[in-house]
Each structure stands twice: as C-alpha cells, then as structure tokens.
Short mmCIF file of C-alpha atoms and ligand atoms in Angstrom, two decimals:
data_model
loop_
_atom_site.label_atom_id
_atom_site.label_comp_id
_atom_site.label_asym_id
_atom_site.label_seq_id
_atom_site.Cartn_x
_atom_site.Cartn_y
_atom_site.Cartn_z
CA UNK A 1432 95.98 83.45 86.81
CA UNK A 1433 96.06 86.14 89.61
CA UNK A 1434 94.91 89.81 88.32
CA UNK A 1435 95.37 90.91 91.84
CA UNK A 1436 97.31 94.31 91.83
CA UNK A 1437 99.13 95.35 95.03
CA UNK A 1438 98.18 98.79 95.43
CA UNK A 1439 100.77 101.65 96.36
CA UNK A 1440 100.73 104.03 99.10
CA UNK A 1441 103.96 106.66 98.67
CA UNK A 1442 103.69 108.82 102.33
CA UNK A 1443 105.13 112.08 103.75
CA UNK A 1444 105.21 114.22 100.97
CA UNK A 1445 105.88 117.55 101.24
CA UNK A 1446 106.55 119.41 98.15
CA UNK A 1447 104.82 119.56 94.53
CA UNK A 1448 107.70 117.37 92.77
CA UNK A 1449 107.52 114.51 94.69
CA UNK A 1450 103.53 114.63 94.14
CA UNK A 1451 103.67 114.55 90.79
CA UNK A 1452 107.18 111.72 90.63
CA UNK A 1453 104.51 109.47 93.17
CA UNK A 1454 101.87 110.18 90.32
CA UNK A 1455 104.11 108.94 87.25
CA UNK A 1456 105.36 106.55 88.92
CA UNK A 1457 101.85 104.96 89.19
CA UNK A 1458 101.26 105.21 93.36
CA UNK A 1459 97.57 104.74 94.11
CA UNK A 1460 97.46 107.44 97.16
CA UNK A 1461 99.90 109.61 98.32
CA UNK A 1462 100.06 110.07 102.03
CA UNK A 1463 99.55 113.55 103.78
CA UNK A 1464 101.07 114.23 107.54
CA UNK A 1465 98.95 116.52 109.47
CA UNK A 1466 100.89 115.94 112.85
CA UNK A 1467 102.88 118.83 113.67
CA UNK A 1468 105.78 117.01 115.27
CA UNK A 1469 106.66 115.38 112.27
CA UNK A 1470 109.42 116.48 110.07
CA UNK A 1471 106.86 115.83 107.21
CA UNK A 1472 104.45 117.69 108.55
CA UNK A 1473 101.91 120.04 106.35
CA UNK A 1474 99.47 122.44 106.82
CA UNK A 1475 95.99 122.80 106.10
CA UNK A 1476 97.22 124.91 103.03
CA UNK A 1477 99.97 123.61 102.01
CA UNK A 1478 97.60 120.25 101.68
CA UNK A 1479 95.19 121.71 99.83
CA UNK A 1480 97.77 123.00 97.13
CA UNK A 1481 99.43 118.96 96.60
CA UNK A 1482 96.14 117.47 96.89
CA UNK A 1483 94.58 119.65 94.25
CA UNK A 1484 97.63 118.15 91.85
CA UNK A 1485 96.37 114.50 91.99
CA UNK A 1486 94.58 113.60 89.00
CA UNK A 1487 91.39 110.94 89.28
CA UNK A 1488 91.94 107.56 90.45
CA UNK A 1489 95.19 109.17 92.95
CA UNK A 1490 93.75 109.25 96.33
CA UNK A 1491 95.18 112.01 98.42
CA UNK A 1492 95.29 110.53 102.49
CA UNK A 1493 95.04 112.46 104.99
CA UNK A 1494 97.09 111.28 108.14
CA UNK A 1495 96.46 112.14 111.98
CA UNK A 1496 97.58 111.24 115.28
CA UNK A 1497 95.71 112.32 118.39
CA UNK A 1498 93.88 115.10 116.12
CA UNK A 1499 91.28 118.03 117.24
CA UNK A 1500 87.84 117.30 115.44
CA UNK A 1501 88.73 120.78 113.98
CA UNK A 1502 92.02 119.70 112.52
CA UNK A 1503 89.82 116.55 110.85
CA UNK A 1504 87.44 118.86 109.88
CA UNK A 1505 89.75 121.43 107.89
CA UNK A 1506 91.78 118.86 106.42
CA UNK A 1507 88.71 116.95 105.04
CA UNK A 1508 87.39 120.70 103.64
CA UNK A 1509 91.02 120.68 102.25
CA UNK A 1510 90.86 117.23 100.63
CA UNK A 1511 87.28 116.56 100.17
CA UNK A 1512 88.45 113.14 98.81
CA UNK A 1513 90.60 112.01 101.28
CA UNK A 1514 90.76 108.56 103.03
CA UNK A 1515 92.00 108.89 106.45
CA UNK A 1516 94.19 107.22 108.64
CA UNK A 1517 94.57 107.61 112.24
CA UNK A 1518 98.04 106.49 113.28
CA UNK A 1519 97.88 107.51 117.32
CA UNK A 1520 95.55 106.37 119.88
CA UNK A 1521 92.72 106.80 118.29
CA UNK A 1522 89.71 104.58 119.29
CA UNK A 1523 86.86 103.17 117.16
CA UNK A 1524 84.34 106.34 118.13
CA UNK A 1525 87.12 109.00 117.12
CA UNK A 1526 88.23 107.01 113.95
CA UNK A 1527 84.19 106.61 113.14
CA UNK A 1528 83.75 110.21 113.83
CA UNK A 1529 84.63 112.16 110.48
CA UNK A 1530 82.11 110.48 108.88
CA UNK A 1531 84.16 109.32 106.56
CA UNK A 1532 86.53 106.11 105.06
CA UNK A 1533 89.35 105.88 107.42
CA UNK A 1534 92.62 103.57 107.96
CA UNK A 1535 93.54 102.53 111.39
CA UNK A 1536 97.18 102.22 112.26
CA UNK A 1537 98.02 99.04 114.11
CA UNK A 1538 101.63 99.19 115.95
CA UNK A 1539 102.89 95.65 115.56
CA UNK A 1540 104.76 95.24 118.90
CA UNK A 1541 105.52 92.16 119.96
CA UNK A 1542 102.99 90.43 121.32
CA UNK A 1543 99.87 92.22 119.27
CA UNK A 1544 96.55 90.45 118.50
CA UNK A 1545 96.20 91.89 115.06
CA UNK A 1546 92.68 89.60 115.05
CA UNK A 1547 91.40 90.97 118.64
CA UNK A 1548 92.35 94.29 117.14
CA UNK A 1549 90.60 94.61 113.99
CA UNK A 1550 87.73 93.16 115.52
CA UNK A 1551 87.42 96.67 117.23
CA UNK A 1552 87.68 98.71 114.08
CA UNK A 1553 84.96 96.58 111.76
CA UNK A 1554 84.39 99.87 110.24
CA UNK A 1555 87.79 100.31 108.85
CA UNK A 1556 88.56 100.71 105.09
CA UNK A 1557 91.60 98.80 106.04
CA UNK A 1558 94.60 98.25 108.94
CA UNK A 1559 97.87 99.89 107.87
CA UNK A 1560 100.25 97.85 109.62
CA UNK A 1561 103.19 99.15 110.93
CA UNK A 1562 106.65 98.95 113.33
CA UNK A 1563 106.26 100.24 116.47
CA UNK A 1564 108.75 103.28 116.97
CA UNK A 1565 109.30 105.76 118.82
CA UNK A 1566 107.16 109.19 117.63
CA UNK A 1567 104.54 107.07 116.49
CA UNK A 1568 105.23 106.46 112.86
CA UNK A 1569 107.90 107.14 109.95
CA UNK A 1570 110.54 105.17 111.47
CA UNK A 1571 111.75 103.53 108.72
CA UNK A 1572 111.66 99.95 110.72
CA UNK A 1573 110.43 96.74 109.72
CA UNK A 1574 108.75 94.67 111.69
CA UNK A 1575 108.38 90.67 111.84
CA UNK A 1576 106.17 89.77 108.77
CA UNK A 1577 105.10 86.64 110.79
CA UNK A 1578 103.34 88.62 113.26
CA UNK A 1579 100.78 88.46 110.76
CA UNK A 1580 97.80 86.01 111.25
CA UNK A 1581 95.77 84.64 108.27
CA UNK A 1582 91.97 85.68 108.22
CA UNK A 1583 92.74 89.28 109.46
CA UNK A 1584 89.08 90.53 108.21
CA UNK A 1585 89.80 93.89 106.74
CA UNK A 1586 92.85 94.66 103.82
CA UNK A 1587 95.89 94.78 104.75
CA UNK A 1588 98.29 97.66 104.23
CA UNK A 1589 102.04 96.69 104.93
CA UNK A 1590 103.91 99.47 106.30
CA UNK A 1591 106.98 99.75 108.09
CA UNK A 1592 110.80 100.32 106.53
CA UNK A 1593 109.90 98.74 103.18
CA UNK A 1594 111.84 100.33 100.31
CA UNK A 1595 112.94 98.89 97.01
CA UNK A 1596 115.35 96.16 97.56
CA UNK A 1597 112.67 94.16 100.38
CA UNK A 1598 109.31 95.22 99.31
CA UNK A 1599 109.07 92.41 96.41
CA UNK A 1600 109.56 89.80 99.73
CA UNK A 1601 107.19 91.91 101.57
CA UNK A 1602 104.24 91.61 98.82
CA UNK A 1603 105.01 88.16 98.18
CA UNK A 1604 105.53 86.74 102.10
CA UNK A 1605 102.04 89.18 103.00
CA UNK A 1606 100.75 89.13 100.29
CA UNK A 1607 98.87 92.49 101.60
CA UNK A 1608 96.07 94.53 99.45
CA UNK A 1609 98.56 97.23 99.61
CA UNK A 1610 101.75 98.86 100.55
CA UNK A 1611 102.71 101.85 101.89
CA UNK A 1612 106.63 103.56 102.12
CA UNK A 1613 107.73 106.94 103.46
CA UNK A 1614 111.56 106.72 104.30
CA UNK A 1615 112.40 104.24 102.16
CA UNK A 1616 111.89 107.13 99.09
CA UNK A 1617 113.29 109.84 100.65
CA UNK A 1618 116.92 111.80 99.97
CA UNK A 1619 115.55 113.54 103.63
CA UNK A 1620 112.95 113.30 105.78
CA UNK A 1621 110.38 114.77 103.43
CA UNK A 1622 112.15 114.88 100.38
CA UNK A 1623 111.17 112.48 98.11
CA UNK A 1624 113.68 110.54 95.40
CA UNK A 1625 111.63 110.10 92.62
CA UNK A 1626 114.41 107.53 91.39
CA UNK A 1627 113.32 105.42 94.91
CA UNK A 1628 110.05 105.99 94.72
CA UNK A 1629 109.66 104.66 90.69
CA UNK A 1630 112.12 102.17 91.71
CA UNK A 1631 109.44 100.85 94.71
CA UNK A 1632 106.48 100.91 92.59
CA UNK A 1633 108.54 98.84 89.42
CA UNK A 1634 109.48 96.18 92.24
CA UNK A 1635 105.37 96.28 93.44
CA UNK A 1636 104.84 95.21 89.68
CA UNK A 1637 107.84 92.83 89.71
CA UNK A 1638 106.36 90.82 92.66
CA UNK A 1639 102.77 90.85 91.57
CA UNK A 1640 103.93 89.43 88.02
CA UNK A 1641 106.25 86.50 90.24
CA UNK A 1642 102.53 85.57 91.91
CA UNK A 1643 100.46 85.88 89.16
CA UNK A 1644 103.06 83.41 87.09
CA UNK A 1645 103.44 81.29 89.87
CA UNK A 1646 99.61 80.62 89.56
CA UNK A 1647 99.76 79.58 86.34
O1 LIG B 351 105.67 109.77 108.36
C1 LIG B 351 105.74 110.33 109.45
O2 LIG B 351 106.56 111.23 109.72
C2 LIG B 351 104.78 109.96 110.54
C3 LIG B 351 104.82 110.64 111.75
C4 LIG B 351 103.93 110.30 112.76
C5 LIG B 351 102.98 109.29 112.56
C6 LIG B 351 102.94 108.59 111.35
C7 LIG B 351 103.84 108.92 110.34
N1 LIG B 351 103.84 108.23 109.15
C8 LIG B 351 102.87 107.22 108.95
C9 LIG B 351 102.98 106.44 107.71
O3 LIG B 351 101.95 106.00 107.17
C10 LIG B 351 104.33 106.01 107.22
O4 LIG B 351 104.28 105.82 105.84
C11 LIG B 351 104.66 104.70 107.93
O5 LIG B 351 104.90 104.98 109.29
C12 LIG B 351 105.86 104.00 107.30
O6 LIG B 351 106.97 104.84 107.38
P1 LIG B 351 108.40 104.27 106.88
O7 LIG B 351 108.75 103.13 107.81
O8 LIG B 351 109.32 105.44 106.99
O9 LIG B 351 108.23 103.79 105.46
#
C-alpha cells in the first residue's frame, strides 16, 4: 500500500487571501516571485508580511531569476525559512551560493537531458520542471510528460500549465514528489481562486488515493 503523498506547491501569490485559501486548502509551500518583470511580482516587504502568515509545516519559497546576491540576501532575511528556487540562468555556484536549500528550474525544451542536467545541480533539494516559455516562467504551458527519463536523481517537482482537470494524469503519468501550479489557480495573473486552488489540491489527493489502491 503506497503512503506516498504528492506534495503541493501553489505559486505567485500576491495578496493575504490567497495565502491563507493555499493554507486551508492543505498546499505544502506557497511560492513567492521576487522578479520584477513578473505580473506576480513582490517586494521584499510585501514578502515578509505573507510569509509571516504561514503557519509550521507551510514552507514559504522564495523564487528568483538572474537575482543580485543582495536581492537573495534580503529575501532570505525576509523569509528566514525559505527554500529557494532559481528559475533563470542560474548556474550550480550561484544556486549553491545562499547557503541555503534551493530548487533549480529546468526548462523542458525539446531536446533537454534532464539526466546530464541534474547531474550539474547534485546539490539541489529538487528540479522543478517546467515548459519552456517565453519570460522565463508562469506561462501556463504544459510540456511533454515523456520528456521525463526514469532515474532522474533528485525529486521531481512537475510544473508547467497543470490545473485541476489534468493534474490527477500529471501525478499519476510522473508520478513526481511534488507539484507545483500558478495560472492554473488564478481569476488574474496574481489573483488567486481559492475555489481552483482547493479544487487542485482535492484532485492531488484524488490521484494519490487511485495509486495507493492500485497497489493494493
Ligand atoms: O510565476 C511567474 O510569474 C514567474 C515569472 C518568472 C519566472 C518564474 C515564474 N514562475 C515560476 C513558477 O514556479 C510557476 O509556478 C511555474 O512557472 C508554473 O507556472 P504555471 O504554468 O502558470 O502553473
């Protein structure tokens, strides 16, 4: 009997609400943007005001692309807790940096060695992997699920246009350690639906329950 839980990543929020709907709803982490071109974009305060609403056991992540070492440095002061997750062209010595647990993005183009790229991040908590759009992330694209090799050697974090109706075929084709959604919860980029987002994490359960009775 698998007691494997697929954990939940619910990204881009912006506003106390949808903190606290991602919380109820049971999300793992909730997913800060600190890159200014993004319409989901925070600051340094506003981050330390929604990260000081997660309770234990909610881990607030703190997301960069192409970041100053300051930037890093206030955010982690902000959210002393924070995993990371580099999601621009960050290499192994920048992601290693911090000091600290980090995720490393992985674009999944066409054509990517997902193997000969984790085995230049062994230091990674995990690989979030995502579509490759344009503007780096929060496309709201999925990407070909096959791409995927077995034996990747870190967890896997599925990312990429998943929202309610396809993530149960995403957990169960990937079978990843967890997922992670930004568009596919939103009313607007930013704003959260805390309908979607309980709505995503009851069809996380639904597909963990169809593997665990499958096992049986
Ligand atoms: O969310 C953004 O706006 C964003 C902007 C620039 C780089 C990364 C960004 N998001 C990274 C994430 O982890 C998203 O959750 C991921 O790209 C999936 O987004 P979606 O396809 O919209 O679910």
């Amino acid at each position: 009997m698998s007691s494997h839980r697929t954990r939940i990543k619910i990204c881009g929020l912006t506003r106390e609400e949808d903190v606290d709907a991602a919380v109820a709803a049971g999300a793992d982490a909730v997913g800060f943007v600190l890159y200014e071109r993004s319409p989901r974009h925070v600051s340094i305060a506003r981050l330390a005001a929604l990260a000081k609403r997660l309770p234990p056991f909610v881990t607030p992540v703190c997301l960069f692309v192409n970041a100053s070492p300051d930037l890093i440095d206030e955010a982690v002061a902000a959210a002393p807790n924070a995993l990371l997750q580099f999601h621009g062209d960050e290499g192994r010595e920048q992601c290693e940096q911090p000091g600290r647990p980090y995720l490393r993005a992985v674009r999944m183009a066409p054509g990517v060695d997902l193997l000969d790229f984790a085995s230049g991040f062994p230091s990674a908590a995990g690989l979030l992997l995502d579509a490759f759009v344009e503007g780096y992330g929060g496309g709201g694209k999925v990407f070909d699920w096959s791409q995927i090799p077995s034996g990747v050697p870190l967890p896997v974090v599925l990312s990429g246009g998943l929202n309610p109706a396809n993530v149960i075929d995403g957990v169960m084709h990937v079978r990843p350690w967890a997922v992670d959604v930004s568009s596919g919860v939103e009313q607007a980029k930013g704003i959260k639906d805390a309908v979607l987002i309980r709505r995503f994490c009851e069809a996380v359960r639904e597909a963990d329950a169809r593997i665990a009775n499958a096992m049986t």
